[in-house]
PDB file of C-alpha atoms in Angstrom:
ATOM      1  CA  MET A   1      83.347 -27.564  21.284  1.00  0.00           C
ATOM      2  CA  THR A   2      85.189 -30.557  19.780  1.00  0.00           C
ATOM      3  CA  THR A   3      86.720 -31.386  23.177  1.00  0.00           C
ATOM      4  CA  SER A   4      83.318 -31.200  24.872  1.00  0.00           C
ATOM      5  CA  VAL A   5      81.737 -33.475  22.267  1.00  0.00           C
ATOM      6  CA  SER A   6      84.590 -35.956  22.652  1.00  0.00           C
ATOM      7  CA  LEU A   7      84.171 -35.944  26.454  1.00  0.00           C
ATOM      8  CA  LEU A   8      80.427 -36.499  26.113  1.00  0.00           C
ATOM      9  CA  ALA A   9      81.072 -39.406  23.742  1.00  0.00           C
ATOM     10  CA  ARG A  10      83.458 -41.020  26.254  1.00  0.00           C
ATOM     11  CA  LEU A  11      81.006 -40.536  29.123  1.00  0.00           C
ATOM     12  CA  TYR A  12      78.287 -42.010  26.932  1.00  0.00           C
ATOM     13  CA  GLY A  13      80.432 -45.091  26.306  1.00  0.00           C
ATOM     14  CA  TRP A  14      81.102 -45.531  30.025  1.00  0.00           C
ATOM     15  CA  ALA A  15      77.399 -45.140  30.811  1.00  0.00           C
ATOM     16  CA  ASN A  16      76.607 -47.787  28.226  1.00  0.00           C
ATOM     17  CA  GLN A  17      79.088 -50.228  29.752  1.00  0.00           C
ATOM     18  CA  ILE A  18      77.947 -49.650  33.340  1.00  0.00           C
ATOM     19  CA  SER A  19      74.324 -50.019  32.251  1.00  0.00           C
ATOM     20  CA  ARG A  20      75.213 -53.317  30.587  1.00  0.00           C
ATOM     21  CA  TYR A  21      76.676 -54.559  33.889  1.00  0.00           C
ATOM     22  CA  ALA A  22      73.466 -53.425  35.633  1.00  0.00           C
ATOM     23  CA  VAL A  23      71.389 -55.474  33.178  1.00  0.00           C
ATOM     24  CA  TRP A  24      73.556 -58.519  33.832  1.00  0.00           C
ATOM     25  CA  PHE A  25      73.052 -58.049  37.574  1.00  0.00           C
ATOM     26  CA  GLY A  26      69.304 -57.724  37.114  1.00  0.00           C
ATOM     27  CA  GLY A  27      69.246 -60.810  34.912  1.00  0.00           C
ATOM     28  CA  ALA A  28      71.290 -62.750  37.451  1.00  0.00           C
ATOM     29  CA  ILE A  29      68.944 -62.024  40.360  1.00  0.00           C
ATOM     30  CA  THR A  30      65.946 -62.797  38.138  1.00  0.00           C
ATOM     31  CA  ILE A  31      67.411 -66.188  37.225  1.00  0.00           C
ATOM     32  CA  ALA A  32      68.273 -66.789  40.889  1.00  0.00           C
ATOM     33  CA  SER A  33      64.673 -66.055  41.889  1.00  0.00           C
ATOM     34  CA  VAL A  34      63.371 -68.432  39.198  1.00  0.00           C
ATOM     35  CA  LEU A  35      65.638 -71.195  40.496  1.00  0.00           C
ATOM     36  CA  LEU A  36      64.584 -70.494  44.081  1.00  0.00           C
ATOM     37  CA  VAL A  37      60.874 -70.642  43.246  1.00  0.00           C
ATOM     38  CA  SER A  38      61.370 -73.808  41.177  1.00  0.00           C
ATOM     39  CA  PHE A  39      63.265 -75.471  44.017  1.00  0.00           C
ATOM     40  CA  ASP A  40      60.581 -74.405  46.493  1.00  0.00           C
ATOM     41  CA  VAL A  41      57.844 -75.913  44.301  1.00  0.00           C
ATOM     42  CA  LEU A  42      59.739 -79.191  43.867  1.00  0.00           C
ATOM     43  CA  VAL A  43      60.524 -79.750  47.545  1.00  0.00           C
ATOM     44  CA  ARG A  44      56.953 -78.872  48.452  1.00  0.00           C
ATOM     45  CA  LYS A  45      55.703 -81.380  45.893  1.00  0.00           C
ATOM     46  CA  PHE A  46      58.000 -84.284  46.767  1.00  0.00           C
ATOM     47  CA  PHE A  47      58.954 -83.676  50.409  1.00  0.00           C
ATOM     48  CA  GLY A  48      56.014 -81.697  51.779  1.00  0.00           C
ATOM     49  CA  TRP A  49      57.942 -78.709  53.051  1.00  0.00           C
ATOM     50  CA  ASN A  50      58.901 -75.314  51.664  1.00  0.00           C
ATOM     51  CA  LEU A  51      61.660 -72.800  52.094  1.00  0.00           C
ATOM     52  CA  GLY A  52      59.341 -69.880  52.782  1.00  0.00           C
ATOM     53  CA  GLY A  53      59.808 -66.426  51.338  1.00  0.00           C
ATOM     54  CA  ALA A  54      60.486 -67.509  47.753  1.00  0.00           C
ATOM     55  CA  ASP A  55      57.565 -65.496  46.408  1.00  0.00           C
ATOM     56  CA  GLU A  56      58.588 -62.460  48.454  1.00  0.00           C
ATOM     57  CA  LEU A  57      62.198 -62.568  47.278  1.00  0.00           C
ATOM     58  CA  SER A  58      61.140 -63.072  43.660  1.00  0.00           C
ATOM     59  CA  SER A  59      58.943 -59.963  43.823  1.00  0.00           C
ATOM     60  CA  TYR A  60      61.898 -57.942  45.127  1.00  0.00           C
ATOM     61  CA  ALA A  61      64.088 -59.366  42.357  1.00  0.00           C
ATOM     62  CA  PHE A  62      61.547 -58.394  39.713  1.00  0.00           C
ATOM     63  CA  ALA A  63      61.265 -54.800  40.927  1.00  0.00           C
ATOM     64  CA  ILE A  64      65.031 -54.347  41.266  1.00  0.00           C
ATOM     65  CA  SER A  65      65.915 -55.937  37.926  1.00  0.00           C
ATOM     66  CA  THR A  66      63.313 -53.753  36.204  1.00  0.00           C
ATOM     67  CA  THR A  67      64.754 -50.408  37.311  1.00  0.00           C
ATOM     68  CA  TRP A  68      68.332 -51.588  36.802  1.00  0.00           C
ATOM     69  CA  ALA A  69      67.455 -52.319  33.163  1.00  0.00           C
ATOM     70  CA  PHE A  70      65.853 -48.926  32.472  1.00  0.00           C
ATOM     71  CA  ALA A  71      69.091 -47.139  31.569  1.00  0.00           C
ATOM     72  CA  PHE A  72      70.344 -49.812  29.191  1.00  0.00           C
ATOM     73  CA  ALA A  73      66.962 -49.999  27.469  1.00  0.00           C
ATOM     74  CA  SER A  74      67.015 -46.227  26.955  1.00  0.00           C
ATOM     75  CA  LEU A  75      70.578 -46.224  25.646  1.00  0.00           C
ATOM     76  CA  GLN A  76      69.664 -48.992  23.205  1.00  0.00           C
ATOM     77  CA  ARG A  77      66.461 -47.149  22.214  1.00  0.00           C
ATOM     78  CA  ALA A  78      64.484 -50.225  23.218  1.00  0.00           C
ATOM     79  CA  ASN A  79      61.744 -48.243  24.964  1.00  0.00           C
ATOM     80  CA  VAL A  80      58.363 -48.225  23.234  1.00  0.00           C
ATOM     81  CA  ARG A  81      57.515 -45.214  21.062  1.00  0.00           C
ATOM     82  CA  VAL A  82      54.267 -44.653  19.161  1.00  0.00           C
ATOM     83  CA  ASP A  83      55.539 -43.853  15.668  1.00  0.00           C
ATOM     84  CA  VAL A  84      52.426 -43.924  13.479  1.00  0.00           C
ATOM     85  CA  LEU A  85      53.103 -40.422  12.107  1.00  0.00           C
ATOM     86  CA  TYR A  86      56.790 -40.191  12.991  1.00  0.00           C
ATOM     87  CA  HIS A  87      58.129 -41.608   9.721  1.00  0.00           C
ATOM     88  CA  PHE A  88      56.116 -39.085   7.701  1.00  0.00           C
ATOM     89  CA  LEU A  89      57.724 -36.077   9.416  1.00  0.00           C
ATOM     90  CA  PRO A  90      60.556 -34.048   7.844  1.00  0.00           C
ATOM     91  CA  VAL A  91      63.959 -35.051   9.218  1.00  0.00           C
ATOM     92  CA  ARG A  92      64.538 -31.917  11.300  1.00  0.00           C
ATOM     93  CA  ILE A  93      61.040 -31.916  12.777  1.00  0.00           C
ATOM     94  CA  ALA A  94      61.440 -35.611  13.632  1.00  0.00           C
ATOM     95  CA  ALA A  95      64.702 -34.711  15.381  1.00  0.00           C
ATOM     96  CA  VAL A  96      62.909 -32.118  17.526  1.00  0.00           C
ATOM     97  CA  VAL A  97      60.200 -34.689  18.326  1.00  0.00           C
ATOM     98  CA  ASP A  98      62.919 -37.151  19.392  1.00  0.00           C
ATOM     99  CA  TRP A  99      64.454 -34.522  21.661  1.00  0.00           C
ATOM    100  CA  LEU A 100      61.065 -33.664  23.193  1.00  0.00           C
ATOM    101  CA  ALA A 101      60.352 -37.353  23.788  1.00  0.00           C
ATOM    102  CA  LEU A 102      63.648 -37.629  25.666  1.00  0.00           C
ATOM    103  CA  VAL A 103      62.778 -34.556  27.740  1.00  0.00           C
ATOM    104  CA  GLY A 104      59.357 -36.004  28.563  1.00  0.00           C
ATOM    105  CA  LEU A 105      60.889 -39.304  29.659  1.00  0.00           C
ATOM    106  CA  GLY A 106      63.430 -37.455  31.775  1.00  0.00           C
ATOM    107  CA  VAL A 107      60.769 -35.389  33.551  1.00  0.00           C
ATOM    108  CA  PHE A 108      58.693 -38.494  34.309  1.00  0.00           C
ATOM    109  CA  ILE A 109      61.661 -40.454  35.680  1.00  0.00           C
ATOM    110  CA  ALA A 110      62.825 -37.458  37.729  1.00  0.00           C
ATOM    111  CA  PHE A 111      59.421 -37.193  39.441  1.00  0.00           C
ATOM    112  CA  LEU A 112      59.310 -40.961  40.003  1.00  0.00           C
ATOM    113  CA  THR A 113      62.806 -40.934  41.526  1.00  0.00           C
ATOM    114  CA  PHE A 114      61.968 -37.970  43.757  1.00  0.00           C
ATOM    115  CA  TYR A 115      58.987 -39.750  45.304  1.00  0.00           C
ATOM    116  CA  ALA A 116      60.848 -43.064  45.440  1.00  0.00           C
ATOM    117  CA  LYS A 117      63.470 -41.336  47.589  1.00  0.00           C
ATOM    118  CA  ASP A 118      60.751 -40.308  50.047  1.00  0.00           C
ATOM    119  CA  LEU A 119      59.480 -43.896  50.173  1.00  0.00           C
ATOM    120  CA  VAL A 120      62.912 -45.383  50.911  1.00  0.00           C
ATOM    121  CA  LEU A 121      63.701 -42.726  53.497  1.00  0.00           C
ATOM    122  CA  ALA A 122      60.366 -43.224  55.263  1.00  0.00           C
ATOM    123  CA  SER A 123      60.850 -47.000  55.372  1.00  0.00           C
ATOM    124  CA  TYR A 124      64.325 -46.567  56.843  1.00  0.00           C
ATOM    125  CA  LEU A 125      63.366 -44.001  59.475  1.00  0.00           C
ATOM    126  CA  GLN A 126      60.235 -45.882  60.531  1.00  0.00           C
ATOM    127  CA  GLY A 127      61.947 -49.275  60.531  1.00  0.00           C
ATOM    128  CA  SER A 128      59.255 -50.686  58.249  1.00  0.00           C
ATOM    129  CA  THR A 129      59.376 -54.415  57.594  1.00  0.00           C
ATOM    130  CA  ALA A 130      57.552 -56.714  55.222  1.00  0.00           C
ATOM    131  CA  ASN A 131      54.329 -58.260  56.529  1.00  0.00           C
ATOM    132  CA  SER A 132      55.763 -61.768  56.182  1.00  0.00           C
ATOM    133  CA  THR A 133      57.617 -64.422  58.147  1.00  0.00           C
ATOM    134  CA  MET A 134      60.919 -63.022  56.831  1.00  0.00           C
ATOM    135  CA  ALA A 135      60.076 -59.512  58.101  1.00  0.00           C
ATOM    136  CA  THR A 136      62.491 -58.039  55.561  1.00  0.00           C
ATOM    137  CA  PRO A 137      63.525 -54.439  56.320  1.00  0.00           C
ATOM    138  CA  LEU A 138      61.798 -52.756  53.392  1.00  0.00           C
ATOM    139  CA  TRP A 139      64.441 -50.087  52.881  1.00  0.00           C
ATOM    140  CA  ILE A 140      66.869 -52.738  51.585  1.00  0.00           C
ATOM    141  CA  PRO A 141      64.927 -53.929  48.514  1.00  0.00           C
ATOM    142  CA  GLN A 142      63.456 -50.453  48.079  1.00  0.00           C
ATOM    143  CA  GLY A 143      66.955 -48.965  48.220  1.00  0.00           C
ATOM    144  CA  LEU A 144      68.236 -51.307  45.509  1.00  0.00           C
ATOM    145  CA  TRP A 145      65.153 -50.463  43.438  1.00  0.00           C
ATOM    146  CA  PHE A 146      65.844 -46.755  44.020  1.00  0.00           C
ATOM    147  CA  ILE A 147      69.480 -47.063  42.889  1.00  0.00           C
ATOM    148  CA  GLY A 148      68.240 -48.203  39.491  1.00  0.00           C
ATOM    149  CA  LEU A 149      66.058 -45.102  39.227  1.00  0.00           C
ATOM    150  CA  VAL A 150      68.926 -42.803  40.243  1.00  0.00           C
ATOM    151  CA  TRP A 151      71.190 -44.333  37.611  1.00  0.00           C
ATOM    152  CA  MET A 152      68.421 -43.923  35.045  1.00  0.00           C
ATOM    153  CA  CYS A 153      68.226 -40.200  35.918  1.00  0.00           C
ATOM    154  CA  LEU A 154      71.977 -39.775  35.485  1.00  0.00           C
ATOM    155  CA  VAL A 155      71.988 -41.594  32.155  1.00  0.00           C
ATOM    156  CA  LEU A 156      69.000 -39.603  30.886  1.00  0.00           C
ATOM    157  CA  ALA A 157      70.726 -36.356  31.904  1.00  0.00           C
ATOM    158  CA  LEU A 158      73.800 -37.386  29.914  1.00  0.00           C
ATOM    159  CA  MET A 159      71.660 -38.413  26.957  1.00  0.00           C
ATOM    160  CA  LEU A 160      69.776 -35.118  27.061  1.00  0.00           C
ATOM    161  CA  ILE A 161      72.975 -33.045  27.173  1.00  0.00           C
ATOM    162  CA  ARG A 162      74.478 -34.935  24.262  1.00  0.00           C
ATOM    163  CA  ALA A 163      71.210 -34.827  22.296  1.00  0.00           C
ATOM    164  CA  SER A 164      70.867 -31.072  22.942  1.00  0.00           C
ATOM    165  CA  VAL A 165      74.381 -30.436  21.640  1.00  0.00           C
ATOM    166  CA  ALA A 166      73.615 -32.524  18.560  1.00  0.00           C
ATOM    167  CA  LEU A 167      70.347 -30.645  17.987  1.00  0.00           C
ATOM    168  CA  VAL A 168      71.973 -27.212  18.299  1.00  0.00           C
ATOM    169  CA  THR A 169      74.877 -28.138  16.003  1.00  0.00           C
ATOM    170  CA  GLY A 170      72.582 -29.785  13.466  1.00  0.00           C
ATOM    171  CA  ASP A 171      74.118 -33.237  13.935  1.00  0.00           C
ATOM    172  CA  ILE A 172      70.888 -35.077  13.126  1.00  0.00           C
ATOM    173  CA  SER A 173      72.521 -38.505  12.725  1.00  0.00           C
ATOM    174  CA  THR A 174      73.983 -38.356  16.259  1.00  0.00           C
ATOM    175  CA  LEU A 175      70.673 -37.156  17.675  1.00  0.00           C
ATOM    176  CA  ASN A 176      68.880 -40.030  15.963  1.00  0.00           C
ATOM    177  CA  ALA A 177      71.436 -42.498  17.327  1.00  0.00           C
ATOM    178  CA  ILE A 178      70.807 -41.189  20.848  1.00  0.00           C
ATOM    179  CA  CYS A 179      67.039 -40.936  21.027  1.00  0.00           C
ATOM    180  CA  GLY A 180      65.527 -41.575  17.604  1.00  0.00           C
ATOM    181  CA  VAL A 181      63.058 -44.314  16.788  1.00  0.00           C
ATOM    182  CA  ARG A 182      64.872 -47.401  15.599  1.00  0.00           C
ATOM    183  CA  SER A 183      64.300 -48.173  11.939  1.00  0.00           C
ATOM    184  CA  ALA A 184      63.258 -51.577  10.618  1.00  0.00           C
ATOM    185  CA  GLN A 185      66.697 -51.885   9.022  1.00  0.00           C
ATOM    186  CA  GLU A 186      68.477 -51.325  12.338  1.00  0.00           C
ATOM    187  CA  GLU A 187      66.312 -53.933  14.042  1.00  0.00           C
ATOM    188  CA  ALA A 188      66.908 -56.399  11.210  1.00  0.00           C
ATOM    189  CA  GLU A 189      70.679 -55.848  11.388  1.00  0.00           C
ATOM    190  CA  GLU A 190      70.640 -56.406  15.159  1.00  0.00           C
ATOM    191  CA  GLU A 191      68.655 -59.626  14.791  1.00  0.00           C
ATOM    192  CA  ALA A 192      71.089 -60.808  12.111  1.00  0.00           C
ATOM    193  CA  ALA A 193      74.044 -60.021  14.390  1.00  0.00           C
ATOM    194  CA  ASN A 194      72.397 -61.895  17.287  1.00  0.00           C
ATOM    195  CA  GLY A 195      71.753 -64.878  15.036  1.00  0.00           C
ATOM    196  CA  GLU A 196      75.375 -64.871  13.900  1.00  0.00           C
ATOM    197  CA  ARG A 197      76.591 -64.826  17.492  1.00  0.00           C
ATOM    198  CA  MET A 198      74.320 -67.754  18.359  1.00  0.00           C
ATOM    199  CA  VAL A 199      75.596 -69.756  15.370  1.00  0.00           C
ATOM    200  CA  ASN A 200      79.211 -69.015  16.232  1.00  0.00           C
ATOM    201  CA  GLY A 201      78.603 -69.852  19.878  1.00  0.00           C
ATOM    202  CA  SER A 202      77.135 -73.257  19.048  1.00  0.00           C
ATOM    203  CA  ARG A 203      80.183 -74.358  17.078  1.00  0.00           C
TER     204      ARG A 203
END
């Protein structure tokens, strides 16, 4: 059991690191799309011509960066949870609620990924292209969007396995760290750490 828990912890660390790289990639293409749109607006304003396709590419960038950030947001427990009654629950019942919330998220993402696969496959087989001057083969941006969903499924599966082990063994603190609602203290500590990094970076 100890070996299995250690392996799960290592896999969890790797998933966290890969998800961080995915967020950086998503952020990079979002920034690139902002720069492209800004440049398009400026040249249209001052020179009377435009690049064409900036709005189309920015919409692809938004969709792709969104799904590529899903896994990291889940690992960091940054997804929104309605916790009006949560903090009044006994610790063990709250742990079960956390586990059920993770299961519910996993089921939803699994269904979304299943139908997204059909969409990408249909676009590829039919040779579908965007109704624009660029005529972008739709399977390319859809495929990148789909990759983010697949990675989210894998990460959620890992989270669910680790959370299930923690629930069965009574390791409530680990379960809370995986899928529990973040406390005000945790959020305050993170904000303090971010502020410290910004201060140190400006020196």
